[in-house]
Short mmCIF file of C-alpha atoms in Angstrom, two decimals:
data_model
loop_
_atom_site.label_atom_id
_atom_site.label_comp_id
_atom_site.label_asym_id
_atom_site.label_seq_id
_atom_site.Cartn_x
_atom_site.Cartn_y
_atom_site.Cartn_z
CA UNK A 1 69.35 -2.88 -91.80
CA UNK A 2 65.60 -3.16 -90.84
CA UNK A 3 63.30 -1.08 -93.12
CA UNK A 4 61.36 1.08 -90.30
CA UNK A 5 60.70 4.23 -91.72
CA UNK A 6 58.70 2.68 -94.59
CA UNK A 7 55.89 2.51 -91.44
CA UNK A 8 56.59 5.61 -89.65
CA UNK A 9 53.47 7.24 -88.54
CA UNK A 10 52.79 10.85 -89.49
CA UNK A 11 49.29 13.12 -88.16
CA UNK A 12 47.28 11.28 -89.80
CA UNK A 13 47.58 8.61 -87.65
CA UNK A 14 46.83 10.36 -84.13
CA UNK A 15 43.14 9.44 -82.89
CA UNK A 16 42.27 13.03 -83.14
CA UNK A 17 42.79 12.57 -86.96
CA UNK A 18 40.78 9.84 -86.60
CA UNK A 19 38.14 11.43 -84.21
CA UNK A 20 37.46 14.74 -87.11
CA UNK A 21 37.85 12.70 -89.87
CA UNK A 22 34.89 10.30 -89.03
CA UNK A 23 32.84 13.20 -87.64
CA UNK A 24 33.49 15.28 -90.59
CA UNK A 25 32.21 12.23 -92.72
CA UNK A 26 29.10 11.30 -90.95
CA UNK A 27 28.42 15.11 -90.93
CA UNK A 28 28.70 15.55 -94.72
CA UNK A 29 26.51 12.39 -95.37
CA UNK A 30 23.94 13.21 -93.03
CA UNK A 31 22.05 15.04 -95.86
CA UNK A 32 21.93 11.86 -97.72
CA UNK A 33 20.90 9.30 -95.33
CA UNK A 34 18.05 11.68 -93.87
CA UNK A 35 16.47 11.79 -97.58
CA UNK A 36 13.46 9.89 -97.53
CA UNK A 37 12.53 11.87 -94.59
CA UNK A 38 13.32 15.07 -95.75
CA UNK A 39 11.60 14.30 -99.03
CA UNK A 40 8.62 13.65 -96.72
CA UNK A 41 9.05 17.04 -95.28
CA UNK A 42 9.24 18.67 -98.39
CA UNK A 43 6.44 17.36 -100.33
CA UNK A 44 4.01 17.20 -97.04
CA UNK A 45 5.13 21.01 -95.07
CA UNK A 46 6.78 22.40 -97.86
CA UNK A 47 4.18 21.39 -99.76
CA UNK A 48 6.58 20.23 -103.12
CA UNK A 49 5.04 18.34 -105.88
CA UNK A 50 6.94 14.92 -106.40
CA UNK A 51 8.80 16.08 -109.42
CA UNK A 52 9.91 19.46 -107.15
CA UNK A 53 11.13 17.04 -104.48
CA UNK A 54 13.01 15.21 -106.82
CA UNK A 55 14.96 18.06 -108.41
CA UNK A 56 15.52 19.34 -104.76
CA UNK A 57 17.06 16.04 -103.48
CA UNK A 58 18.92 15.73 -107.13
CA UNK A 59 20.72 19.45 -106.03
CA UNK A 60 21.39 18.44 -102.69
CA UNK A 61 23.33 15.01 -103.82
CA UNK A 62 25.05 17.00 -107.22
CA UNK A 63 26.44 19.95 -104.80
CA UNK A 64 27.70 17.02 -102.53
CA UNK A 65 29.29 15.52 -106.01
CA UNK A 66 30.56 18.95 -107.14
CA UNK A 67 31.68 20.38 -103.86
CA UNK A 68 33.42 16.61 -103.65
CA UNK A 69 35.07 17.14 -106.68
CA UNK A 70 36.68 20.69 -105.94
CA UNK A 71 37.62 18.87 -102.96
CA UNK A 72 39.69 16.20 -104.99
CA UNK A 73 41.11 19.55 -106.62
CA UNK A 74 42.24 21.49 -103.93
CA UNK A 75 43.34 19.18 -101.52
CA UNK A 76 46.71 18.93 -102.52
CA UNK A 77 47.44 22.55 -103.30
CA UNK A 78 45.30 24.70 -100.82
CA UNK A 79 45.47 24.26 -96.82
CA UNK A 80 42.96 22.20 -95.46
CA UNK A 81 41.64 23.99 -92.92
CA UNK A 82 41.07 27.00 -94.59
CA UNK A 83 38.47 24.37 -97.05
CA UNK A 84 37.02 22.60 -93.85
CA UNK A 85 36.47 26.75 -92.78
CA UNK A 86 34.69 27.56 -95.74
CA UNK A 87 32.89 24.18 -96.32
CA UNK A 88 31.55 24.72 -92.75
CA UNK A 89 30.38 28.30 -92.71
CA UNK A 90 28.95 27.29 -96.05
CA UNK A 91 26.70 24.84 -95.26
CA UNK A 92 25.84 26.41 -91.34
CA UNK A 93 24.71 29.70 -93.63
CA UNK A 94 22.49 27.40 -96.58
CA UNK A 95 20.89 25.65 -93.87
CA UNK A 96 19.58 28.68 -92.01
CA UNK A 97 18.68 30.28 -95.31
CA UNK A 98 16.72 27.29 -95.94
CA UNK A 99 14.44 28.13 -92.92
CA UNK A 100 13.94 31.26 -93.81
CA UNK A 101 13.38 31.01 -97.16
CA UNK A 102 11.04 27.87 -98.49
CA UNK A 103 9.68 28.51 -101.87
CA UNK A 104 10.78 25.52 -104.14
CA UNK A 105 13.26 27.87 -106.14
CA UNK A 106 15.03 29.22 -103.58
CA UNK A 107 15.26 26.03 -101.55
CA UNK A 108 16.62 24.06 -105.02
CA UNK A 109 19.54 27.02 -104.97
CA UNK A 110 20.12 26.90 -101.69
CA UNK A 111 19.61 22.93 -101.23
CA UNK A 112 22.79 23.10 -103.96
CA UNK A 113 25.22 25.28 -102.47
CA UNK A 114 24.88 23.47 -98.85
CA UNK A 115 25.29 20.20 -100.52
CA UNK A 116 28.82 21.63 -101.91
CA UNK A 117 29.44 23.02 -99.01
CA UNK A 118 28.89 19.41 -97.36
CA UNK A 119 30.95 17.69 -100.42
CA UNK A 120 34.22 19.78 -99.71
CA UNK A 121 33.61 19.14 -96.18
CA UNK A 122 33.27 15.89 -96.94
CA UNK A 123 36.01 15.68 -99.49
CA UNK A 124 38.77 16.49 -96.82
CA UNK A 125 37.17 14.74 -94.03
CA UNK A 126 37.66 11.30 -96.54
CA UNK A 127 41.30 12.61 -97.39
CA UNK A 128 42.11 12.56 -93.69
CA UNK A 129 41.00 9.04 -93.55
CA UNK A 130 42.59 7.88 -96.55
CA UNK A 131 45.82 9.60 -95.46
CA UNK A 132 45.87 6.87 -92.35
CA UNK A 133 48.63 4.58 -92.02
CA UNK A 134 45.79 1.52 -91.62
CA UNK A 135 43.24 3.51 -94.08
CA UNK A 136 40.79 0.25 -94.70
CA UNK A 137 40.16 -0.05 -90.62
CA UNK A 138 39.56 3.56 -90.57
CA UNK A 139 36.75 3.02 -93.63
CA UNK A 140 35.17 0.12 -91.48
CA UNK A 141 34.83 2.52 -88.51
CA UNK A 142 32.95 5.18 -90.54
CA UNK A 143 30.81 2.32 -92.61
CA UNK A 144 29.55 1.62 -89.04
CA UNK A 145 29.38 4.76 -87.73
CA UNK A 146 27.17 5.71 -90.78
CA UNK A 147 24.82 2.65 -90.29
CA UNK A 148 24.01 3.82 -86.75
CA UNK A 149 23.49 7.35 -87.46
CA UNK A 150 21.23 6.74 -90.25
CA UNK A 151 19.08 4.55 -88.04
CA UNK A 152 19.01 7.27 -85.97
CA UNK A 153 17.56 10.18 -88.52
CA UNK A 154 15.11 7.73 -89.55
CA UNK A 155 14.06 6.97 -86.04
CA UNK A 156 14.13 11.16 -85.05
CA UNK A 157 13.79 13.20 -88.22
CA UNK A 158 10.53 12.43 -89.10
CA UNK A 159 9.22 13.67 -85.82
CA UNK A 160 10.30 17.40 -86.60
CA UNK A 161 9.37 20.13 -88.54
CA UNK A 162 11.27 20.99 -91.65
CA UNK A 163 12.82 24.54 -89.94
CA UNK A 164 14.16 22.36 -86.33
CA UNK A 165 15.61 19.45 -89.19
CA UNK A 166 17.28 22.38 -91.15
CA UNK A 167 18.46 23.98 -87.88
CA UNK A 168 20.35 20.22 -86.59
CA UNK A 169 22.13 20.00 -90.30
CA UNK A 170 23.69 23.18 -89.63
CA UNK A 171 24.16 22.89 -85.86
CA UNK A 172 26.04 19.46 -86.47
CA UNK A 173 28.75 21.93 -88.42
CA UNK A 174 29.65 23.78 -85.63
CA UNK A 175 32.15 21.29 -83.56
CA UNK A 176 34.10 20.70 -86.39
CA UNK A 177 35.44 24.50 -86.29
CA UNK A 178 36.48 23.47 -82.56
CA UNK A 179 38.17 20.98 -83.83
CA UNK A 180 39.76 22.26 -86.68
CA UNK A 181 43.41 21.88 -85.19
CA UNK A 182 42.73 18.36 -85.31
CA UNK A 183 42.45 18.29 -89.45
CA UNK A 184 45.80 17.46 -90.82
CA UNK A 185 46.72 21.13 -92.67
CA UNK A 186 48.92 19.37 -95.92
CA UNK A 187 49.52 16.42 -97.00
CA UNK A 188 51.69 13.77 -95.55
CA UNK A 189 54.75 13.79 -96.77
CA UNK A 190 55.84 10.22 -98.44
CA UNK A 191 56.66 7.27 -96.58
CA UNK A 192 60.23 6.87 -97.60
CA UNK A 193 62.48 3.91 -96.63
CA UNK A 194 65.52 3.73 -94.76
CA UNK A 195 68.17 5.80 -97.07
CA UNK A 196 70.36 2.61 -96.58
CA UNK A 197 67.98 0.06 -98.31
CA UNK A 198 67.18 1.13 -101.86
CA UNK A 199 63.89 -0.78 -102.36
CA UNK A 200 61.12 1.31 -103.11
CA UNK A 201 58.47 1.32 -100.33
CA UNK A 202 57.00 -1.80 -100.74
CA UNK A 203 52.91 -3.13 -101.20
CA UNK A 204 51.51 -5.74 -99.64
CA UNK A 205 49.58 -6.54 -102.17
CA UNK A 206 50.13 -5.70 -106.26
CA UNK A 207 46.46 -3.95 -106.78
CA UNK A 208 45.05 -4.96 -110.23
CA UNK A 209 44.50 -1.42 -112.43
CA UNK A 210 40.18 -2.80 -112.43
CA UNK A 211 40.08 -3.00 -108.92
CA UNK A 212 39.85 1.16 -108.17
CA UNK A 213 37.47 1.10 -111.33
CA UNK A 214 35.43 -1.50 -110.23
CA UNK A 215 35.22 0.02 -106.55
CA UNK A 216 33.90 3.16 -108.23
CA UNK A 217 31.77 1.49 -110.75
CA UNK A 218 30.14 -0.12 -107.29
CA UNK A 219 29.77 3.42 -105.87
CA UNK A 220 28.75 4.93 -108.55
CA UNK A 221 25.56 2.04 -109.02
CA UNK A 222 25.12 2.39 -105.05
CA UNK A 223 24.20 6.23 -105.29
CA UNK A 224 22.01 5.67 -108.86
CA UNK A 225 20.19 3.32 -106.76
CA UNK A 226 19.97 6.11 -103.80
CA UNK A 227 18.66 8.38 -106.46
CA UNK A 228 16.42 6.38 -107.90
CA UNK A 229 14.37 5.00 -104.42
CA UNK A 230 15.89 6.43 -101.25
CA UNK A 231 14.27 9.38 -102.59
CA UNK A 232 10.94 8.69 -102.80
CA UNK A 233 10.83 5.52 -100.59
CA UNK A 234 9.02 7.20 -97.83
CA UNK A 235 6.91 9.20 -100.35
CA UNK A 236 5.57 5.82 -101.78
CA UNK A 237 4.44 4.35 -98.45
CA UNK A 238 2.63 7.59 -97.78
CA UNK A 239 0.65 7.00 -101.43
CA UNK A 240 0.23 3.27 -100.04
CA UNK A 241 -1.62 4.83 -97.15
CA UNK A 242 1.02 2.89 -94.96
CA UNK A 243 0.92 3.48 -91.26
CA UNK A 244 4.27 6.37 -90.86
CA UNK A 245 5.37 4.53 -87.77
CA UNK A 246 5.57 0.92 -89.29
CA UNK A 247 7.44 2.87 -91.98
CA UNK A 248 9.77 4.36 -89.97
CA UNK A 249 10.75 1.76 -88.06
CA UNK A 250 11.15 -0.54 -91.09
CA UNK A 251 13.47 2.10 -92.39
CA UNK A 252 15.61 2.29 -88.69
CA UNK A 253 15.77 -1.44 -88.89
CA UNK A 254 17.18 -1.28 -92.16
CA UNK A 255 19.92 0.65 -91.42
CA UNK A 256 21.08 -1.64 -88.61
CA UNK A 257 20.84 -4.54 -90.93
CA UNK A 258 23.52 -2.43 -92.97
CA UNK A 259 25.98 -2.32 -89.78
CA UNK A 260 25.70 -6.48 -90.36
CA UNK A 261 26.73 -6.01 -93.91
CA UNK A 262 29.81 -3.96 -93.10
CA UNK A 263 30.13 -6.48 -90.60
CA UNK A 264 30.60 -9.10 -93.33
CA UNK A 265 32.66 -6.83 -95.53
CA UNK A 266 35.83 -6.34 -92.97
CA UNK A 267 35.59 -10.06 -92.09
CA UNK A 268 36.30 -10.82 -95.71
CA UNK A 269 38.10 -8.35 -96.58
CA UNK A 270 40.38 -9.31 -93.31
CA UNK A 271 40.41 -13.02 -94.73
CA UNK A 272 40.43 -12.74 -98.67
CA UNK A 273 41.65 -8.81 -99.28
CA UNK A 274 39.35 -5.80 -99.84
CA UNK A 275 38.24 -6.47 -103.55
CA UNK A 276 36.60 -9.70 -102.32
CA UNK A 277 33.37 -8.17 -100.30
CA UNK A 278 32.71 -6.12 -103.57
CA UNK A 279 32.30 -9.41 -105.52
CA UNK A 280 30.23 -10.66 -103.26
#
């Protein structure tokens, strides 16, 4: 008998899966890919030394690590929307404390607890897309869908004041509570075979134990380096007595150039498997 069930689709696959779990994702990074401008923000209407704006952007990225890693926790045991609930009156409440409250020690606590409010968010919105019967294609469309709304922050961002950039982080929260019915509640229950063909479910591939490490090793160097420039990137050209214009629109073109390297990664990763791209 034909082996069917070993593909059946589950709610993970719908497109509204899809649709929350990418919007969830771009959400939770948003933070992160708006840094050099915030940092701008901070140093030059805040009025932050560099060392302050550093320790502020290292809280916001550690919540989004912690709140991540309760994520990884409580994913499997606790219903998800009651997480994407919290996680999003979390952050929606740190934000608008952050207007209202700007002194460099209350921002750092408050800079924290929305970043792990935005890592649990986060956390489930990447379980959702892992939880996809094709979960590399479903990677590819957020990888894009990141490039282009980072090229957009940079482009709009700078433009605003520090309360109006506050007030979009935790406006950009609020559709995902309309579409919380759309956020798988449990997992997915396992992809069994046919109960007449006793073959476990099969890979396509045999995944070498060093591939997963090496894929976080490359993450893991990817955000060190986000720590260690994105940071103060726009901070620098300000010292340089740059023009802020040429600067930002360096910074937008950037970003697209990124869509080009995702580009690259699915076609080899299409041709040669998914470890390939990360060698290159």
């Amino acid at each position: 008998m034909t082996d069917t069930t070993a593909t059946e689709k589950t709610e993970f696959d719908r497109w509204q899966s899809l649709l929350v779990g990418l919007y969830m994702s771009i959400v939770g990074y948003s933070v992160l890919a708006g840094i050099p401008v915030i940092s701008t923000a901070w140093s030059t209407l805040l009025g932050f030394s560099e060392v302050q704006v550093g320790r502020v952007a290292g809280a916001d990225l550690g919540g989004l690590s912690a709140g991540a890693v309760l994520a990884a926790i409580l994913v499997a045991r606790v219903n998800r929307r009651v997480l994407v609930i919290a996680a999003v009156v979390g952050a929606i409440a740190a934000n608008v404390a952050c207007i209202l409250y700007q002194d460099y020690e209350s921002t750092l606590l408050l800079r924290f607890l929305a970043g792990a409010a935005s890592g649990v968010s986060t956390g489930i919105a990447v379980a959702t897309l892992g939880g996809r019967l094709h979960a590399a294609r479903a990677f590819n469309y957020l990888l894009f869908s990141f490039a282009f709304i980072q090229a957009g922050e940079m482009y709009i961002l700078h433009r605003l004041a520090t309360a109006q950039i506050y007030t979009i982080f935790a406006l950009s929260y609020v559709p995902i509570l309309f579409m919380l019915p759309w956020v798988p509640a449990r997992p997915a229950e396992e992809r069994d075979v046919d109960d007449n063909n006793s073959r476990a479910p099969s890979r396509a591939v045999d995944v070498p134990l060093a591939v997963p490490w090496l894929c976080l090793a490359a993450m893991a160097l990817t955000y060190i380096n986000i720590g260690a420039y994105w940071t103060y990137i726009e901070l620098a050209a300000t010292d340089a007595q740059l023009d802020g214009e040429w600067v930002s629109s360096v910074l937008v073109w950037v970003s697209f150039f990124s869509v080009l390297g995702c580009l690259v990664a699915t076609v080899l990763s299409d041709r040669f498997g998914l470890a390939r791209p990360l060698l290159v």
